Every structure is written in C-alpha cells, then in structure tokens.
C-alpha cells in the first residue's frame, strides 16, 4: 500500500499512495480532536528532527506528531550543533545514525541535501523541505485540506500565485495536484517563474483576473526574500497592487473558492490581512491542523515497513 522507505518528495508517489496517506490522515484528524491524543503506534522508536533552516509550523507539528504516536522525539538545535564547527552534513548524519534512530526528519537549505543524507543512514528519512526542491508533507496537508473542503481532489481548478521560482511548496503541490488530475494555473510575474516550468502541464499567466477566473482553490505563496539574490519585484507596494490577494481580486474566482497559504505570511505583501483571517474564505488555520495529522500518517506508514527494510539490508550485507 505504501512501499517506500523514505518520504523525500511527491515525485515518485503514485496517486493511490497519496490517497493512502490522506485516508490514514483522516483517522488522525479525529484522534487529534480528542482530549486524550496519545497512541502507541511509534512506541519504542526514536525520532530525530534536524532543522538546518528556520521553521515554526513544520518543526512543531513533526514534534507533536511523533509525541502523540508515542515515539521518543529529539529536536536538535542545528544552529548550536557541530555543523558550526565545520562538520559536514554526512558526518553529522553518520554520527546520529550510530545512535540508532528510526526516523529522521530533515530540513535543509540546499535542494537534494535530504536525498543525499537518506542514502547514508539506515532509518526512514522524511523531507521537511530542501531548498527550492520539495516539501512533500506541505503538499499532502494542502491536499487533505482541499479534499475535505471540496469533497474531492480531482477535476478542480487550482490557482497557485506568487513566488513560484523559490517555492518548494509550489513544486510539490504542482506534482501532487497534477498526479491527481487537476487543472493548475500559475500566476506570477515572469521574474518569479522558474525556467522550464511550462513542461509541468500547467497554465501560466501574469494576470490575476485571468488566472483566478473560475478557480476552486487559490493558493498564495510567500515572497521568499531569503532565497533572492537581487531585485525580483519593483516594490512590495507595487507587488501587492498587482499580485496581492484581496477581496476584489478573489471575486474573480468561484464564489465558494477557498484561500490557502502555507505560512509564514507577509500580510499586505502577498495577501490582505483581513482576508487571511476571514473564516468564510481562508482555510489557513485548517492547513496547520491537517499538518499534524498528515505527519502522523506519514511516519506511521514508514514505520510499518522499517523492520522489513532493515532485514533486507542485513541480507544484502551477508
Ligand atoms: N513554510 C514553507 C516552506 O518552508 C513556505 C515558506 O517558507 O514560505 O517552504
């Protein structure tokens, strides 16, 4: 049902596997709403969170997810680690591997770093965001939110707006929503589109009115200034005027369109603050709630296979 050792990206996941994660997540959404949230699914297992880049939602929800499932969870403060003394990523990984973790959750500023690390350890690795590459659990939690709100995850028109070029969230969402046969529209100034994006089967425009027309879902992205090495927009004021989501622009989408944002938000830059807080349109808080459930489901599914993978490794080594 979910024959993977790691969760490194949406790339490589088949539609039924995505559905398997989302279906299991539903059970965890219900569990998380109970007063007693504790389960024994990961009891005895050790989960280490290594975040080499700042995070609020992702780190907190992976930590809660592991604790609610009964794992021994350790979150490393990577700023204070030996990486600062010059240790390489691989040496850090091998050191941790020697302590026999079962699950490693890794965020890293470089695309591909998490895949590299996964090839060096003998536990399950979950990618919590690597550079501009992928952020699979974000796309899964977005998918769960959409499926719950729209009653399905196919044949929807999804507009993804803003800084696509620097966004791993956009990339993972394009892969997932495409795999589930949705219509994807990217709305961005040409400077914020990655090269080669037209090969992903998406529609592209730099006009919000055109892009939002008939959309079921409007997904806004943060301007990722930390990944910009120059001026990509004339000014934030001008950007909000053309690409910031407000009531007037949203009126072009379907009447029941939902508004999403992965956070952290720049209010007044890519989204109007009042709209972001409007519980009739915005599902931003629900995305956060779904994040915990999706991460519980992902770790649960990976842990089910772990023993079998390790036995296979042992046979290969003999
Ligand atoms: N939190 C998301 C990420 O880590 C989105 C963002 O930072 O804008 O990619």
CSV table of N, CA, C and O in Angstrom, one decimal, residues 91-146:
chain,number,residue,atom,x,y,z
A,91,UNK,N,28.8,13.7,7.8
A,91,UNK,CA,29.4,13.3,9.1
A,91,UNK,C,28.4,13.4,10.3
A,91,UNK,O,28.3,12.5,11.1
A,92,UNK,N,27.6,14.5,10.2
A,92,UNK,CA,26.6,14.6,11.3
A,92,UNK,C,25.6,13.5,11.2
A,92,UNK,O,25.2,12.9,12.2
A,93,UNK,N,25.2,13.2,9.9
A,93,UNK,CA,24.2,12.1,9.7
A,93,UNK,C,24.8,10.8,10.2
A,93,UNK,O,24.1,10.0,10.9
A,94,UNK,N,26.0,10.5,9.9
A,94,UNK,CA,26.6,9.2,10.3
A,94,UNK,C,26.7,9.1,11.8
A,94,UNK,O,26.5,8.1,12.4
A,95,UNK,N,27.0,10.3,12.5
A,95,UNK,CA,27.1,10.3,13.9
A,95,UNK,C,25.7,10.0,14.5
A,95,UNK,O,25.6,9.1,15.4
A,96,UNK,N,24.7,10.6,14.0
A,96,UNK,CA,23.4,10.4,14.5
A,96,UNK,C,22.9,8.9,14.2
A,96,UNK,O,22.3,8.3,15.0
A,97,UNK,N,23.3,8.5,13.0
A,97,UNK,CA,22.9,7.1,12.6
A,97,UNK,C,23.5,6.1,13.6
A,97,UNK,O,22.8,5.1,13.9
A,98,UNK,N,24.7,6.4,14.2
A,98,UNK,CA,25.3,5.4,15.1
A,98,UNK,C,24.5,5.3,16.4
A,98,UNK,O,24.7,4.4,17.2
A,99,UNK,N,23.6,6.3,16.6
A,99,UNK,CA,22.8,6.3,17.8
A,99,UNK,C,21.5,5.5,17.6
A,99,UNK,O,20.6,5.6,18.4
A,100,UNK,N,21.3,4.9,16.4
A,100,UNK,CA,20.2,4.1,16.1
A,100,UNK,C,18.8,4.8,16.1
A,100,UNK,O,17.9,4.4,16.8
A,101,UNK,N,18.7,5.9,15.4
A,101,UNK,CA,17.4,6.5,15.3
A,101,UNK,C,16.5,5.6,14.3
A,101,UNK,O,17.1,4.8,13.6
A,102,UNK,N,15.2,5.8,14.4
A,102,UNK,CA,14.4,5.1,13.4
A,102,UNK,C,13.8,6.0,12.4
A,102,UNK,O,13.5,5.6,11.3
A,103,UNK,N,13.6,7.3,12.8
A,103,UNK,CA,13.0,8.2,11.9
A,103,UNK,C,13.8,9.5,12.0
A,103,UNK,O,14.1,10.0,13.1
A,104,UNK,N,14.3,10.0,10.8
A,104,UNK,CA,14.9,11.3,10.8
A,104,UNK,C,14.1,12.3,10.0
A,104,UNK,O,13.7,12.0,8.9
A,105,UNK,N,13.8,13.5,10.6
A,105,UNK,CA,13.1,14.5,9.9
A,105,UNK,C,14.1,15.6,9.6
A,105,UNK,O,14.7,16.1,10.5
A,106,UNK,N,14.2,15.9,8.3
A,106,UNK,CA,15.3,16.9,8.0
A,106,UNK,C,14.8,18.0,7.1
A,106,UNK,O,14.1,17.8,6.1
A,107,UNK,N,15.2,19.2,7.5
A,107,UNK,CA,15.0,20.4,6.6
A,107,UNK,C,16.4,21.0,6.4
A,107,UNK,O,17.2,21.1,7.3
A,108,UNK,N,16.6,21.4,5.1
A,108,UNK,CA,17.9,21.9,4.7
A,108,UNK,C,17.8,22.9,3.6
A,108,UNK,O,17.0,22.8,2.8
A,109,UNK,N,18.7,23.9,3.7
A,109,UNK,CA,18.5,25.0,2.6
A,109,UNK,C,18.9,24.6,1.2
A,109,UNK,O,18.6,25.2,0.3
A,110,UNK,N,19.6,23.4,1.1
A,110,UNK,CA,20.1,23.0,-0.3
A,110,UNK,C,19.2,21.9,-0.9
A,110,UNK,O,19.0,20.9,-0.2
A,111,UNK,N,18.8,22.2,-2.1
A,111,UNK,CA,18.0,21.1,-2.8
A,111,UNK,C,18.8,19.9,-2.9
A,111,UNK,O,20.0,19.9,-3.3
A,112,UNK,N,18.2,18.7,-2.6
A,112,UNK,CA,19.0,17.5,-2.8
A,112,UNK,C,19.7,17.0,-1.6
A,112,UNK,O,20.1,15.8,-1.5
A,113,UNK,N,19.9,17.9,-0.6
A,113,UNK,CA,20.7,17.5,0.6
A,113,UNK,C,20.0,16.4,1.4
A,113,UNK,O,20.6,15.5,1.9
A,114,UNK,N,18.6,16.4,1.4
A,114,UNK,CA,17.9,15.4,2.2
A,114,UNK,C,18.0,14.0,1.5
A,114,UNK,O,18.2,13.0,2.2
A,115,UNK,N,18.0,14.0,0.2
A,115,UNK,CA,18.1,12.7,-0.5
A,115,UNK,C,19.5,12.1,-0.3
A,115,UNK,O,19.7,10.9,-0.1
A,116,UNK,N,20.5,13.0,-0.3
A,116,UNK,CA,21.9,12.6,-0.1
A,116,UNK,C,22.0,11.9,1.3
A,116,UNK,O,22.5,10.8,1.5
A,117,UNK,N,21.4,12.6,2.3
A,117,UNK,CA,21.5,12.1,3.7
A,117,UNK,C,20.8,10.8,3.8
A,117,UNK,O,21.3,9.9,4.4
A,118,UNK,N,19.7,10.7,3.1
A,118,UNK,CA,18.9,9.4,3.2
A,118,UNK,C,19.7,8.2,2.7
A,118,UNK,O,19.5,7.1,3.1
A,119,UNK,N,20.6,8.5,1.8
A,119,UNK,CA,21.4,7.4,1.2
A,119,UNK,C,22.5,6.9,2.1
A,119,UNK,O,23.1,5.9,1.9
A,120,UNK,N,22.7,7.7,3.2
A,120,UNK,CA,23.8,7.3,4.1
A,120,UNK,C,23.3,6.7,5.5
A,120,UNK,O,24.2,6.4,6.3
A,121,UNK,N,22.1,6.7,5.7
A,121,UNK,CA,21.6,6.2,7.0
A,121,UNK,C,20.7,5.0,6.9
A,121,UNK,O,20.2,4.7,5.8
A,122,UNK,N,20.5,4.3,8.0
A,122,UNK,CA,19.6,3.1,7.8
A,122,UNK,C,18.3,3.2,8.6
A,122,UNK,O,17.8,2.3,9.2
A,123,UNK,N,17.8,4.4,8.6
A,123,UNK,CA,16.4,4.7,9.1
A,123,UNK,C,15.6,5.3,8.1
A,123,UNK,O,16.0,5.5,6.9
A,124,UNK,N,14.3,5.6,8.4
A,124,UNK,CA,13.5,6.3,7.4
A,124,UNK,C,13.7,7.8,7.5
A,124,UNK,O,13.8,8.4,8.6
A,125,UNK,N,13.8,8.5,6.4
A,125,UNK,CA,14.0,9.9,6.4
A,125,UNK,C,12.8,10.6,5.8
A,125,UNK,O,12.3,10.2,4.7
A,126,UNK,N,12.4,11.7,6.4
A,126,UNK,CA,11.3,12.5,5.9
A,126,UNK,C,11.8,13.9,5.6
A,126,UNK,O,12.5,14.5,6.4
A,127,UNK,N,11.5,14.3,4.3
A,127,UNK,CA,12.0,15.6,3.9
A,127,UNK,C,11.0,16.7,4.4
A,127,UNK,O,9.9,16.7,4.1
A,128,UNK,N,11.5,17.6,5.3
A,128,UNK,CA,10.7,18.7,5.8
A,128,UNK,C,11.0,20.0,5.1
A,128,UNK,O,10.7,21.1,5.6
A,129,UNK,N,11.5,19.8,3.8
A,129,UNK,CA,11.8,21.0,3.0
A,129,UNK,C,13.2,21.1,2.7
A,129,UNK,O,14.0,21.2,3.6
A,130,UNK,N,13.6,20.9,1.4
A,130,UNK,CA,15.0,21.1,1.0
A,130,UNK,C,15.1,22.2,-0.1
A,130,UNK,O,14.7,22.0,-1.3
A,131,UNK,N,15.6,23.3,0.3
A,131,UNK,CA,15.8,24.4,-0.7
A,131,UNK,C,14.6,24.7,-1.5
A,131,UNK,O,13.5,24.7,-0.9
A,132,UNK,N,14.7,24.8,-2.8
A,132,UNK,CA,13.5,25.1,-3.6
A,132,UNK,C,13.0,23.8,-4.2
A,132,UNK,O,12.2,23.8,-5.1
A,133,UNK,N,13.5,22.7,-3.7
A,133,UNK,CA,13.2,21.4,-4.3
A,133,UNK,C,11.8,20.9,-4.0
A,133,UNK,O,10.8,21.0,-4.7
A,134,UNK,N,11.6,20.3,-2.8
A,134,UNK,CA,10.3,19.7,-2.4
A,134,UNK,C,10.0,19.9,-0.9
A,134,UNK,O,10.9,20.1,-0.1
A,135,UNK,N,8.7,19.9,-0.6
A,135,UNK,CA,8.2,19.9,0.7
A,135,UNK,C,7.0,19.0,0.7
A,135,UNK,O,5.8,19.5,0.8
A,136,UNK,N,7.2,17.7,0.7
A,136,UNK,CA,6.1,16.8,0.5
A,136,UNK,C,5.0,16.8,1.5
A,136,UNK,O,3.8,16.7,1.1
A,137,UNK,N,5.4,17.0,2.8
A,137,UNK,CA,4.3,16.9,3.8
A,137,UNK,C,3.4,18.2,3.7
A,137,UNK,O,2.2,18.2,4.0
A,138,UNK,N,4.0,19.3,3.2
A,138,UNK,CA,3.2,20.5,3.0
A,138,UNK,C,2.1,20.2,1.8
A,138,UNK,O,0.9,20.6,2.0
A,139,UNK,N,2.6,19.6,0.7
A,139,UNK,CA,1.6,19.4,-0.4
A,139,UNK,C,0.6,18.4,0.1
A,139,UNK,O,-0.6,18.5,-0.3
A,140,UNK,N,0.9,17.4,0.9
A,140,UNK,CA,0.0,16.4,1.4
A,140,UNK,C,-1.1,17.1,2.4
A,140,UNK,O,-2.2,16.8,2.3
A,141,UNK,N,-0.6,18.0,3.2
A,141,UNK,CA,-1.6,18.6,4.1
A,141,UNK,C,-2.4,19.6,3.3
A,141,UNK,O,-3.6,19.8,3.6
A,142,UNK,N,-1.9,20.2,2.3
A,142,UNK,CA,-2.7,21.0,1.4
A,142,UNK,C,-3.8,20.2,0.7
A,142,UNK,O,-5.0,20.6,0.6
A,143,UNK,N,-3.4,19.0,0.2
A,143,UNK,CA,-4.3,18.1,-0.5
A,143,UNK,C,-5.4,17.7,0.5
A,143,UNK,O,-6.6,17.6,0.1
A,144,UNK,N,-5.0,17.4,1.7
A,144,UNK,CA,-6.1,16.9,2.7
A,144,UNK,C,-7.1,18.0,3.0
A,144,UNK,O,-8.3,17.8,3.0
A,145,UNK,N,-6.6,19.3,3.1
A,145,UNK,CA,-7.4,20.4,3.3
A,145,UNK,C,-8.4,20.6,2.2
A,145,UNK,O,-9.6,20.8,2.3
A,146,UNK,N,-7.8,20.5,0.9
A,146,UNK,CA,-8.7,20.7,-0.3
A,146,UNK,C,-9.7,19.6,-0.3
A,146,UNK,O,-10.9,19.8,-0.6
